[in-house]
Short mmCIF file of C-alpha atoms and ligand atoms in Angstrom, two decimals:
data_model
loop_
_atom_site.label_atom_id
_atom_site.label_comp_id
_atom_site.label_asym_id
_atom_site.label_seq_id
_atom_site.Cartn_x
_atom_site.Cartn_y
_atom_site.Cartn_z
CA UNK A 13 1.82 1.65 38.12
CA UNK A 14 1.73 5.07 36.59
CA UNK A 15 1.94 5.35 32.79
CA UNK A 16 3.26 8.59 30.97
CA UNK A 17 3.20 9.16 27.54
CA UNK A 18 5.43 11.54 25.47
CA UNK A 19 5.58 12.38 21.67
CA UNK A 20 8.71 14.05 20.46
CA UNK A 21 8.76 15.88 17.14
CA UNK A 22 11.43 13.40 15.55
CA UNK A 23 14.08 10.68 16.67
CA UNK A 24 16.59 13.41 17.78
CA UNK A 25 14.25 15.01 20.19
CA UNK A 26 13.04 11.59 21.42
CA UNK A 27 16.71 10.75 22.03
CA UNK A 28 17.40 13.74 23.83
CA UNK A 29 14.02 13.24 26.03
CA UNK A 30 15.17 9.74 26.93
CA UNK A 31 18.41 11.08 27.95
CA UNK A 32 16.82 13.34 30.36
CA UNK A 33 14.76 10.76 31.81
CA UNK A 34 17.35 8.11 31.91
CA UNK A 35 19.94 10.61 33.95
CA UNK A 36 17.23 11.52 36.20
CA UNK A 37 16.54 7.98 37.16
CA UNK A 38 20.08 6.87 37.34
CA UNK A 39 20.97 9.78 39.59
CA UNK A 40 17.77 9.02 41.79
CA UNK A 41 18.76 5.32 42.26
CA UNK A 42 22.16 6.24 43.07
CA UNK A 43 20.81 8.82 45.62
CA UNK A 44 18.42 6.47 47.29
CA UNK A 45 20.20 3.01 46.89
CA UNK A 46 23.93 3.79 46.09
CA UNK A 47 23.82 2.06 42.88
CA UNK A 48 21.64 1.84 39.77
CA UNK A 49 20.83 -1.38 38.00
CA UNK A 50 20.34 -0.68 34.33
CA UNK A 51 18.78 -3.03 31.80
CA UNK A 52 19.65 -2.27 28.18
CA UNK A 53 17.39 -2.82 24.99
CA UNK A 54 18.82 -4.06 21.79
CA UNK A 55 17.94 -3.22 18.22
CA UNK A 56 18.48 0.12 16.52
CA UNK A 57 16.27 2.87 18.40
CA UNK A 58 18.45 2.95 21.43
CA UNK A 59 21.94 3.33 19.93
CA UNK A 60 22.16 7.12 19.69
CA UNK A 61 21.05 7.20 23.48
CA UNK A 62 23.88 4.99 24.54
CA UNK A 63 26.13 6.99 22.30
CA UNK A 64 24.82 10.27 24.23
CA UNK A 65 25.26 8.44 27.78
CA UNK A 66 29.02 7.89 26.79
CA UNK A 67 29.15 11.65 26.59
CA UNK A 68 28.10 11.95 30.20
CA UNK A 69 30.21 12.36 33.30
CA UNK A 70 28.47 9.84 35.57
CA UNK A 71 30.13 7.80 38.52
CA UNK A 72 30.18 4.43 36.36
CA UNK A 73 31.30 2.32 39.23
CA UNK A 74 27.70 2.88 40.66
CA UNK A 75 26.07 1.54 37.71
CA UNK A 76 25.41 -2.01 36.92
CA UNK A 77 24.52 -2.90 33.07
CA UNK A 78 22.40 -5.82 32.26
CA UNK A 79 20.34 -6.93 29.07
CA UNK A 80 16.57 -7.46 28.72
CA UNK A 81 17.46 -9.86 25.73
CA UNK A 82 20.04 -10.95 23.61
CA UNK A 83 20.49 -12.57 20.22
CA UNK A 84 22.32 -16.11 20.83
CA UNK A 85 25.64 -15.13 19.35
CA UNK A 86 28.75 -13.69 20.79
CA UNK A 87 29.15 -10.48 21.58
CA UNK A 88 31.67 -9.96 18.66
CA UNK A 89 28.79 -10.83 16.48
CA UNK A 90 27.30 -7.79 14.33
CA UNK A 91 23.72 -8.93 15.84
CA UNK A 92 24.58 -8.85 19.36
CA UNK A 93 23.06 -6.64 21.70
CA UNK A 94 25.69 -6.61 23.86
CA UNK A 95 28.33 -5.76 21.10
CA UNK A 96 26.27 -2.68 19.99
CA UNK A 97 26.18 -1.19 23.72
CA UNK A 98 30.02 -1.77 23.96
CA UNK A 99 30.66 0.00 20.95
CA UNK A 100 28.45 2.77 21.34
CA UNK A 101 28.93 3.42 24.95
CA UNK A 102 30.52 1.04 27.37
CA UNK A 103 33.88 0.28 25.80
CA UNK A 104 34.15 4.28 25.20
CA UNK A 105 34.30 5.15 29.05
CA UNK A 106 35.87 3.94 32.12
CA UNK A 107 33.40 1.29 32.95
CA UNK A 108 34.30 -1.35 35.30
CA UNK A 109 34.33 -4.62 33.54
CA UNK A 110 32.66 -6.33 36.56
CA UNK A 111 29.62 -3.94 36.43
CA UNK A 112 28.64 -5.43 32.76
CA UNK A 113 26.52 -8.34 33.34
CA UNK A 114 26.34 -9.56 29.59
CA UNK A 115 23.85 -12.33 28.65
CA UNK A 116 26.01 -15.57 28.17
CA UNK A 117 25.61 -17.14 24.67
CA UNK A 118 28.47 -19.56 24.72
CA UNK A 119 27.05 -23.03 25.91
CA UNK A 120 25.57 -23.68 22.64
CA UNK A 121 22.78 -24.29 25.00
CA UNK A 122 20.32 -21.26 25.35
CA UNK A 123 18.48 -23.06 27.98
CA UNK A 124 21.47 -23.49 29.91
CA UNK A 125 22.78 -20.16 29.32
CA UNK A 126 19.17 -18.62 30.27
CA UNK A 127 19.96 -20.56 33.60
CA UNK A 128 23.17 -19.14 34.14
CA UNK A 129 22.05 -15.55 33.51
CA UNK A 130 19.31 -16.24 36.14
CA UNK A 131 21.73 -17.52 38.66
CA UNK A 132 23.91 -14.47 38.23
CA UNK A 133 20.82 -12.26 38.79
CA UNK A 134 20.01 -14.07 41.80
CA UNK A 135 23.23 -13.71 43.31
CA UNK A 136 23.63 -10.08 42.39
CA UNK A 137 20.50 -9.10 43.95
CA UNK A 138 20.55 -11.84 46.78
CA UNK A 139 17.27 -13.23 45.95
CA UNK A 140 16.04 -17.06 46.17
CA UNK A 141 13.91 -19.12 44.06
CA UNK A 142 10.45 -17.88 43.62
CA UNK A 143 11.51 -14.13 44.37
CA UNK A 144 11.91 -11.50 41.56
CA UNK A 145 14.62 -8.99 41.96
CA UNK A 146 13.69 -5.37 41.16
CA UNK A 147 15.82 -3.49 38.56
CA UNK A 148 15.91 0.34 39.00
CA UNK A 149 15.52 0.97 35.08
CA UNK A 150 14.43 -1.30 32.34
CA UNK A 151 14.80 0.24 28.54
CA UNK A 152 12.78 -1.50 26.18
CA UNK A 153 11.99 -1.19 22.60
CA UNK A 154 8.81 -2.52 20.44
CA UNK A 155 9.24 -4.40 17.38
CA UNK A 156 6.13 -3.54 14.62
CA UNK A 157 4.68 -6.91 15.21
CA UNK A 158 4.00 -5.68 18.98
CA UNK A 159 7.02 -7.47 20.52
CA UNK A 160 9.23 -6.53 23.05
CA UNK A 161 12.52 -7.86 24.78
CA UNK A 162 12.27 -11.45 22.95
CA UNK A 163 8.92 -11.89 23.78
CA UNK A 164 7.57 -12.52 20.77
CA UNK A 165 3.99 -12.99 19.60
CA UNK A 166 2.22 -16.45 19.97
CA UNK A 167 5.42 -17.91 21.41
CA UNK A 168 5.90 -19.91 24.75
CA UNK A 169 8.13 -17.39 26.25
CA UNK A 170 4.94 -15.38 27.07
CA UNK A 171 3.63 -18.17 29.37
CA UNK A 172 6.86 -18.58 31.66
CA UNK A 173 5.91 -16.93 34.82
CA UNK A 174 8.20 -18.77 37.50
CA UNK A 175 11.48 -17.80 36.03
CA UNK A 176 13.58 -14.63 35.89
CA UNK A 177 14.98 -15.49 32.18
CA UNK A 178 13.74 -17.93 29.62
CA UNK A 179 14.51 -18.74 25.90
CA UNK A 180 12.31 -16.54 23.29
CA UNK A 181 12.46 -17.43 19.54
CA UNK A 182 12.27 -15.27 16.59
CA UNK A 183 11.80 -16.96 13.23
CA UNK A 184 13.30 -20.28 14.76
CA UNK A 185 16.42 -18.38 16.10
CA UNK A 186 16.68 -18.86 19.76
CA UNK A 187 17.15 -15.34 21.97
CA UNK A 188 17.42 -14.99 25.90
CA UNK A 189 14.83 -12.66 27.14
CA UNK A 190 13.68 -11.38 30.41
CA UNK A 191 10.22 -12.65 31.37
CA UNK A 192 7.27 -10.74 31.83
CA UNK A 193 7.01 -10.96 35.52
CA UNK A 194 10.50 -9.77 35.69
CA UNK A 195 9.90 -6.93 33.58
CA UNK A 196 7.04 -5.96 35.70
CA UNK A 197 9.33 -5.89 38.84
CA UNK A 198 10.91 -2.87 37.32
CA UNK A 199 10.90 0.58 39.46
CA UNK A 200 10.83 2.21 36.19
CA UNK A 201 10.25 0.81 32.61
CA UNK A 202 10.69 2.97 29.45
CA UNK A 203 9.81 2.20 26.04
CA UNK A 204 11.31 3.83 23.21
CA UNK A 205 9.62 3.73 19.95
CA UNK A 206 10.37 5.53 16.53
CA UNK A 207 8.97 4.83 13.10
CA UNK A 208 5.50 5.21 11.20
CA UNK A 209 5.97 1.16 10.89
CA UNK A 210 5.34 0.97 14.66
CA UNK A 211 1.90 2.65 14.33
CA UNK A 212 -0.20 -0.55 13.70
CA UNK A 213 1.16 -2.22 16.72
CA UNK A 214 0.86 0.70 18.94
CA UNK A 215 -2.54 0.92 17.92
CA UNK A 216 -3.16 -2.66 19.10
CA UNK A 217 -1.07 -2.23 22.33
CA UNK A 218 -2.99 0.93 23.56
CA UNK A 219 -6.27 -0.39 22.44
CA UNK A 220 -9.18 -0.87 25.12
CA UNK A 221 -9.01 -4.72 24.41
CA UNK A 222 -6.78 -6.67 22.08
CA UNK A 223 -4.97 -10.14 22.79
CA UNK A 224 -1.63 -9.55 24.46
CA UNK A 225 -0.39 -12.78 23.27
CA UNK A 226 -0.81 -11.27 19.63
CA UNK A 227 0.70 -7.94 21.02
CA UNK A 228 2.86 -8.97 23.58
CA UNK A 229 4.25 -5.35 24.76
CA UNK A 230 0.47 -5.06 26.42
CA UNK A 231 1.56 -7.56 29.16
CA UNK A 232 4.20 -4.93 30.35
CA UNK A 233 2.50 -3.31 33.17
CA UNK A 234 5.09 -2.59 35.69
CA UNK A 235 4.44 -2.12 39.53
CA UNK A 236 6.68 1.06 39.33
CA UNK A 237 6.90 3.83 36.53
CA UNK A 238 6.00 3.13 32.70
CA UNK A 239 7.04 5.66 30.14
CA UNK A 240 6.29 5.47 26.52
CA UNK A 241 8.41 7.83 24.80
CA UNK A 242 7.40 8.03 21.06
CA UNK A 243 8.62 10.04 17.97
CA UNK A 244 5.64 12.01 16.16
CA UNK A 245 5.99 9.36 13.21
CA UNK A 246 4.99 6.42 15.66
CA UNK A 247 3.03 8.47 18.13
CA UNK A 248 0.56 10.11 16.04
CA UNK A 249 -1.35 7.05 15.79
CA UNK A 250 -2.35 7.45 19.60
CA UNK A 251 -3.89 10.90 19.13
CA UNK A 252 -7.22 9.25 18.17
CA UNK A 253 -7.35 7.74 21.48
CA UNK A 254 -9.59 9.99 23.68
CA UNK A 255 -8.79 8.07 27.05
CA UNK A 256 -4.62 8.94 26.65
CA UNK A 257 -3.06 11.82 28.14
CA UNK A 258 -0.25 12.65 25.90
CA UNK A 259 2.59 15.24 26.34
C1 6PG B 208 16.20 -6.72 19.97
C2 6PG B 208 15.37 -6.04 20.90
C3 6PG B 208 14.07 -5.67 20.47
C4 6PG B 208 13.90 -4.34 20.00
C5 6PG B 208 12.63 -4.30 18.87
C6 6PG B 208 12.53 -2.93 18.40
O1 6PG B 208 16.94 -7.88 20.46
O2 6PG B 208 16.04 -6.56 18.65
O3 6PG B 208 15.43 -6.22 22.24
O4 6PG B 208 13.03 -6.16 21.52
O5 6PG B 208 13.96 -3.60 21.01
O6 6PG B 208 12.81 -5.23 18.29
O7 6PG B 208 13.94 -2.74 17.41
P1 6PG B 208 14.34 -1.21 16.89
O8 6PG B 208 14.40 -0.66 17.94
O9 6PG B 208 15.33 -1.66 15.79
O10 6PG B 208 13.15 -0.79 16.00
#
C-alpha cells in the first residue's frame, strides 16, 4: 500500500484536487483494462465532485458505477446515496443504464439485498466464492465518529471478512456496505474529508495506536494506492504528526 495525504486550503480546492485524481485514475483504468469500475461514496462531501464529473467529456460507456454503501431506502428517497449521485451526475449525462449498478433495497430484507448485490458483483467480475474482486477506484468519506462506508464503530459489520457485501447499521437503521476486505482489494482508494468536526476522528485514525473497532477508517489499508484528500479545516490536525508526509 502507498499512502498519500494532501491538504487543500478549502473545500472548493479539495473538490478540484479530487476531480484531477479521479480523472487520472479513470483514464488509466480505461487505457490499461478497457473500462473503469468506480465505487461512489455517499454523504454530502462528494456531491460537488459528482457535479464536476457531470461537466466532463468522458467515454461513459467505459465506466461502471457502483456504491460502497447505501441507506436502506429506495433511490427516490432523499437519503439515498444512489439518488444523490444520479441527481448530481449520472442522470445529467448520457450514462448507459446498464453501467449503473445500484445497491438493491427493495426486498424489505437487508441481508437478502446484500446477497443480491454480492451476486451481481461476482457475476460482473467473474469471481467465485472466496475470491474478492478488484475495483479500479473506490471513493470513501469519513464520519466524525471515524466510520467509513457503512462500517460504523463497534458494529458486527467490522468482523465480516468472508463476504463482499454485508449489512451495517447506524442508530438501528440498516445499511448495505462493502466489507473491509473488499475495500482493501481496491487498486486506488480515495478518502475525501472536509470540516473541523472531523478532526478528533482523524487524530485517532492517524495515531500510531488506536482501536480500529472504535475508528473503523483505520481498517482501510488497501493493497493499491491510498489517498487522503482533506480540506485545511479537517487536515490541520495532522500537522502535529511529525511522522506524516503531508503535501
Ligand atoms: C453515507 C456515507 C458515509 C459518509 C460519511 C461522511 O452513506 O453517509 O457513505 O460513509 O461518507 O458519513 O459523510 P459526509 O461526507 O456527509 O461528512
